[in-house]
Amino acid sequence: MILVIGGRCQGKKAFVEKFLLPSLEESVVSGPSAASGQSGPSGMPGPPVIWTHGAGADWGTFMDGMYCDDLHLFIRRLMLGESVCGEGRGADGIRGMADALMKANPDRILVTDEIGYGIVPVDSFERQYRETVGRICCQAAGYASQVWRVCCGIGQRIK
């Protein structure tokens, strides 16, 4: 797993597509050959990257996704108890999320916003949300072979 973190609108997905995908092995990023006429990110042979977005994906789609964006929004939806995330996921699903992500697809690229900076929210749900996202990201970073922090489109490898 590769974890990419950074502030909102900092170019995390563009960084992944430009710098991380070309360096991955062909077995991880598969697609038609250059002769097929399709091109992927940065002119790579193969189809364009299809991102799974945490803001709208259901549990199964997000767990199976190779390129997952907005992990923080997926966690928020679970905490709010949205039925789109599947029945009975609730607190148990959140606690085991990092394990489930790793078991479901250990070769995934996971992108999430850093939401723990700034003023601590007055609302108790917002405080719990920040704490939960932080803990899950710490667990995911422990599983990840690489962790990147992106600021203004510039990535820094921190693991």
mmCIF file of C-alpha atoms in Angstrom:
data_model
loop_
_atom_site.group_PDB
_atom_site.id
_atom_site.type_symbol
_atom_site.label_atom_id
_atom_site.label_comp_id
_atom_site.label_asym_id
_atom_site.label_seq_id
_atom_site.Cartn_x
_atom_site.Cartn_y
_atom_site.Cartn_z
ATOM 1 C CA MET A 1 0.000 0.000 0.000
ATOM 2 C CA ILE A 2 1.081 3.555 -0.696
ATOM 3 C CA LEU A 3 -0.435 6.292 1.471
ATOM 4 C CA VAL A 4 -0.475 9.875 0.178
ATOM 5 C CA ILE A 5 -1.484 12.628 2.597
ATOM 6 C CA GLY A 6 -1.705 16.388 2.373
ATOM 7 C CA GLY A 7 -3.971 19.367 2.775
ATOM 8 C CA ARG A 8 -7.093 19.956 0.736
ATOM 9 C CA CYS A 9 -6.493 20.883 -2.925
ATOM 10 C CA GLN A 10 -2.731 20.335 -2.689
ATOM 11 C CA GLY A 11 -2.394 18.219 -5.848
ATOM 12 C CA LYS A 12 -2.229 14.791 -4.247
ATOM 13 C CA LYS A 13 -3.956 12.898 -7.076
ATOM 14 C CA ALA A 14 -1.978 14.718 -9.767
ATOM 15 C CA PHE A 15 1.216 13.878 -7.872
ATOM 16 C CA VAL A 16 0.260 10.200 -7.736
ATOM 17 C CA GLU A 17 -0.555 10.096 -11.445
ATOM 18 C CA LYS A 18 2.595 11.930 -12.491
ATOM 19 C CA PHE A 19 5.236 10.529 -10.166
ATOM 20 C CA LEU A 20 4.083 7.327 -8.477
ATOM 21 C CA LEU A 21 2.222 5.441 -11.204
ATOM 22 C CA PRO A 22 5.085 5.417 -13.730
ATOM 23 C CA SER A 23 7.385 3.879 -11.109
ATOM 24 C CA LEU A 24 5.049 1.036 -10.146
ATOM 25 C CA GLU A 25 5.581 -2.387 -11.623
ATOM 26 C CA GLU A 26 3.541 -3.302 -14.686
ATOM 27 C CA SER A 27 1.802 -6.022 -12.700
ATOM 28 C CA VAL A 28 0.326 -3.384 -10.411
ATOM 29 C CA VAL A 29 -0.722 -0.903 -13.116
ATOM 30 C CA SER A 30 -2.126 -3.022 -15.908
ATOM 31 C CA GLY A 31 -3.783 -1.942 -19.087
ATOM 32 C CA PRO A 32 -3.713 -2.224 -22.860
ATOM 33 C CA SER A 33 -0.422 -1.746 -24.621
ATOM 34 C CA ALA A 34 0.596 1.507 -26.267
ATOM 35 C CA ALA A 35 -0.472 0.037 -29.594
ATOM 36 C CA SER A 36 -4.110 0.164 -28.494
ATOM 37 C CA GLY A 37 -4.079 3.949 -28.683
ATOM 38 C CA GLN A 38 -5.177 4.483 -25.081
ATOM 39 C CA SER A 39 -2.963 6.484 -22.823
ATOM 40 C CA GLY A 40 -2.932 6.757 -19.084
ATOM 41 C CA PRO A 41 -1.463 9.308 -16.739
ATOM 42 C CA SER A 42 1.593 11.192 -17.961
ATOM 43 C CA GLY A 43 1.286 9.538 -21.376
ATOM 44 C CA MET A 44 1.814 6.033 -19.966
ATOM 45 C CA PRO A 45 0.424 3.166 -21.998
ATOM 46 C CA GLY A 46 -2.839 1.881 -20.612
ATOM 47 C CA PRO A 47 -6.178 3.304 -19.575
ATOM 48 C CA PRO A 48 -6.476 6.424 -17.462
ATOM 49 C CA VAL A 49 -6.553 5.889 -13.717
ATOM 50 C CA ILE A 50 -10.031 5.323 -12.347
ATOM 51 C CA TRP A 51 -10.258 6.735 -8.834
ATOM 52 C CA THR A 52 -12.638 5.389 -6.206
ATOM 53 C CA HIS A 53 -13.948 8.389 -4.274
ATOM 54 C CA GLY A 54 -14.752 8.075 -0.588
ATOM 55 C CA ALA A 55 -17.450 10.724 -0.896
ATOM 56 C CA GLY A 56 -19.717 8.393 -2.862
ATOM 57 C CA ALA A 57 -18.418 4.810 -2.955
ATOM 58 C CA ASP A 58 -20.045 1.973 -1.061
ATOM 59 C CA TRP A 59 -18.034 -0.262 1.276
ATOM 60 C CA GLY A 60 -17.298 -2.998 -1.276
ATOM 61 C CA THR A 61 -16.280 -0.600 -4.031
ATOM 62 C CA PHE A 62 -13.951 1.332 -1.744
ATOM 63 C CA MET A 63 -12.387 -1.832 -0.308
ATOM 64 C CA ASP A 64 -11.757 -3.242 -3.800
ATOM 65 C CA GLY A 65 -10.501 0.007 -5.333
ATOM 66 C CA MET A 66 -6.909 0.166 -6.541
ATOM 67 C CA TYR A 67 -6.739 3.973 -6.425
ATOM 68 C CA CYS A 68 -8.784 5.326 -3.512
ATOM 69 C CA ASP A 69 -9.257 9.036 -2.891
ATOM 70 C CA ASP A 70 -10.946 10.899 -0.033
ATOM 71 C CA LEU A 71 -10.480 8.282 2.683
ATOM 72 C CA HIS A 72 -11.379 10.968 5.223
ATOM 73 C CA LEU A 73 -14.797 11.479 3.599
ATOM 74 C CA PHE A 74 -15.440 7.729 3.545
ATOM 75 C CA ILE A 75 -14.687 7.588 7.281
ATOM 76 C CA ARG A 76 -17.026 10.540 7.872
ATOM 77 C CA ARG A 77 -19.831 8.732 6.045
ATOM 78 C CA LEU A 78 -19.265 5.628 8.179
ATOM 79 C CA MET A 79 -19.341 7.701 11.360
ATOM 80 C CA LEU A 80 -22.585 9.354 10.275
ATOM 81 C CA GLY A 81 -24.086 5.897 9.721
ATOM 82 C CA GLU A 82 -24.879 6.299 6.034
ATOM 83 C CA SER A 83 -26.568 3.167 4.715
ATOM 84 C CA VAL A 84 -24.557 3.422 1.480
ATOM 85 C CA CYS A 85 -21.618 2.055 3.429
ATOM 86 C CA GLY A 86 -23.414 -1.203 4.173
ATOM 87 C CA GLU A 87 -25.418 -2.534 7.046
ATOM 88 C CA GLY A 88 -23.752 -2.968 10.404
ATOM 89 C CA ARG A 89 -20.478 -1.255 9.511
ATOM 90 C CA GLY A 90 -20.710 1.458 12.201
ATOM 91 C CA ALA A 91 -18.059 1.551 14.913
ATOM 92 C CA ASP A 92 -16.800 -1.984 14.227
ATOM 93 C CA GLY A 93 -16.210 -1.160 10.571
ATOM 94 C CA ILE A 94 -14.338 1.993 11.495
ATOM 95 C CA ARG A 95 -12.120 0.276 14.087
ATOM 96 C CA GLY A 96 -11.041 -2.395 11.627
ATOM 97 C CA MET A 97 -10.847 -0.168 8.563
ATOM 98 C CA ALA A 98 -7.045 -0.062 8.182
ATOM 99 C CA ASP A 99 -6.870 -3.854 8.508
ATOM 100 C CA ALA A 100 -9.704 -4.281 6.004
ATOM 101 C CA LEU A 101 -8.051 -1.907 3.513
ATOM 102 C CA MET A 102 -4.775 -3.812 3.704
ATOM 103 C CA LYS A 103 -6.367 -7.259 3.439
ATOM 104 C CA ALA A 104 -8.705 -6.330 0.589
ATOM 105 C CA ASN A 105 -6.006 -4.876 -1.678
ATOM 106 C CA PRO A 106 -2.456 -4.545 -0.315
ATOM 107 C CA ASP A 107 -1.220 -2.931 -3.566
ATOM 108 C CA ARG A 108 -3.625 0.022 -3.452
ATOM 109 C CA ILE A 109 -2.780 3.709 -3.471
ATOM 110 C CA LEU A 110 -4.715 5.526 -0.771
ATOM 111 C CA VAL A 111 -5.087 9.331 -0.829
ATOM 112 C CA THR A 112 -6.497 11.356 2.061
ATOM 113 C CA ASP A 113 -6.617 14.896 3.363
ATOM 114 C CA GLU A 114 -4.863 15.859 6.569
ATOM 115 C CA ILE A 115 -7.666 17.237 8.696
ATOM 116 C CA GLY A 116 -6.009 17.447 12.104
ATOM 117 C CA TYR A 117 -4.485 20.903 11.741
ATOM 118 C CA GLY A 118 -5.921 24.246 12.732
ATOM 119 C CA ILE A 119 -8.415 25.220 15.374
ATOM 120 C CA VAL A 120 -9.960 22.381 17.342
ATOM 121 C CA PRO A 121 -13.677 22.265 16.486
ATOM 122 C CA VAL A 122 -16.287 23.112 19.115
ATOM 123 C CA ASP A 123 -18.622 20.381 17.830
ATOM 124 C CA SER A 124 -17.930 17.049 19.538
ATOM 125 C CA PHE A 125 -18.631 15.046 16.359
ATOM 126 C CA GLU A 126 -16.040 17.074 14.428
ATOM 127 C CA ARG A 127 -13.443 16.477 17.173
ATOM 128 C CA GLN A 128 -14.170 12.735 17.174
ATOM 129 C CA TYR A 129 -14.027 12.691 13.366
ATOM 130 C CA ARG A 130 -10.570 14.328 13.345
ATOM 131 C CA GLU A 131 -9.337 11.878 15.975
ATOM 132 C CA THR A 132 -10.719 8.833 14.142
ATOM 133 C CA VAL A 133 -9.273 9.848 10.768
ATOM 134 C CA GLY A 134 -5.901 10.480 12.403
ATOM 135 C CA ARG A 135 -5.835 7.085 14.087
ATOM 136 C CA ILE A 136 -6.852 5.218 10.930
ATOM 137 C CA CYS A 137 -4.219 7.091 8.916
ATOM 138 C CA CYS A 138 -1.581 6.162 11.524
ATOM 139 C CA GLN A 139 -2.555 2.497 11.192
ATOM 140 C CA ALA A 140 -2.562 2.720 7.387
ATOM 141 C CA ALA A 141 0.879 4.366 7.481
ATOM 142 C CA GLY A 142 2.112 1.440 9.548
ATOM 143 C CA TYR A 143 0.939 -0.994 6.860
ATOM 144 C CA ALA A 144 2.108 1.125 3.927
ATOM 145 C CA SER A 145 5.381 0.460 2.133
ATOM 146 C CA GLN A 146 5.556 4.167 1.234
ATOM 147 C CA VAL A 147 4.035 7.277 2.789
ATOM 148 C CA TRP A 148 4.130 10.579 0.895
ATOM 149 C CA ARG A 149 3.164 14.049 2.087
ATOM 150 C CA VAL A 150 2.182 16.437 -0.702
ATOM 151 C CA CYS A 151 2.135 20.216 -0.376
ATOM 152 C CA CYS A 152 1.570 22.476 -3.413
ATOM 153 C CA GLY A 153 1.990 19.464 -5.693
ATOM 154 C CA ILE A 154 5.449 18.670 -4.310
ATOM 155 C CA GLY A 155 5.760 15.267 -2.698
ATOM 156 C CA GLN A 156 8.066 14.358 0.142
ATOM 157 C CA ARG A 157 8.542 10.721 1.019
ATOM 158 C CA ILE A 158 8.293 10.310 4.776
ATOM 159 C CA LYS A 159 8.412 6.509 4.861
#
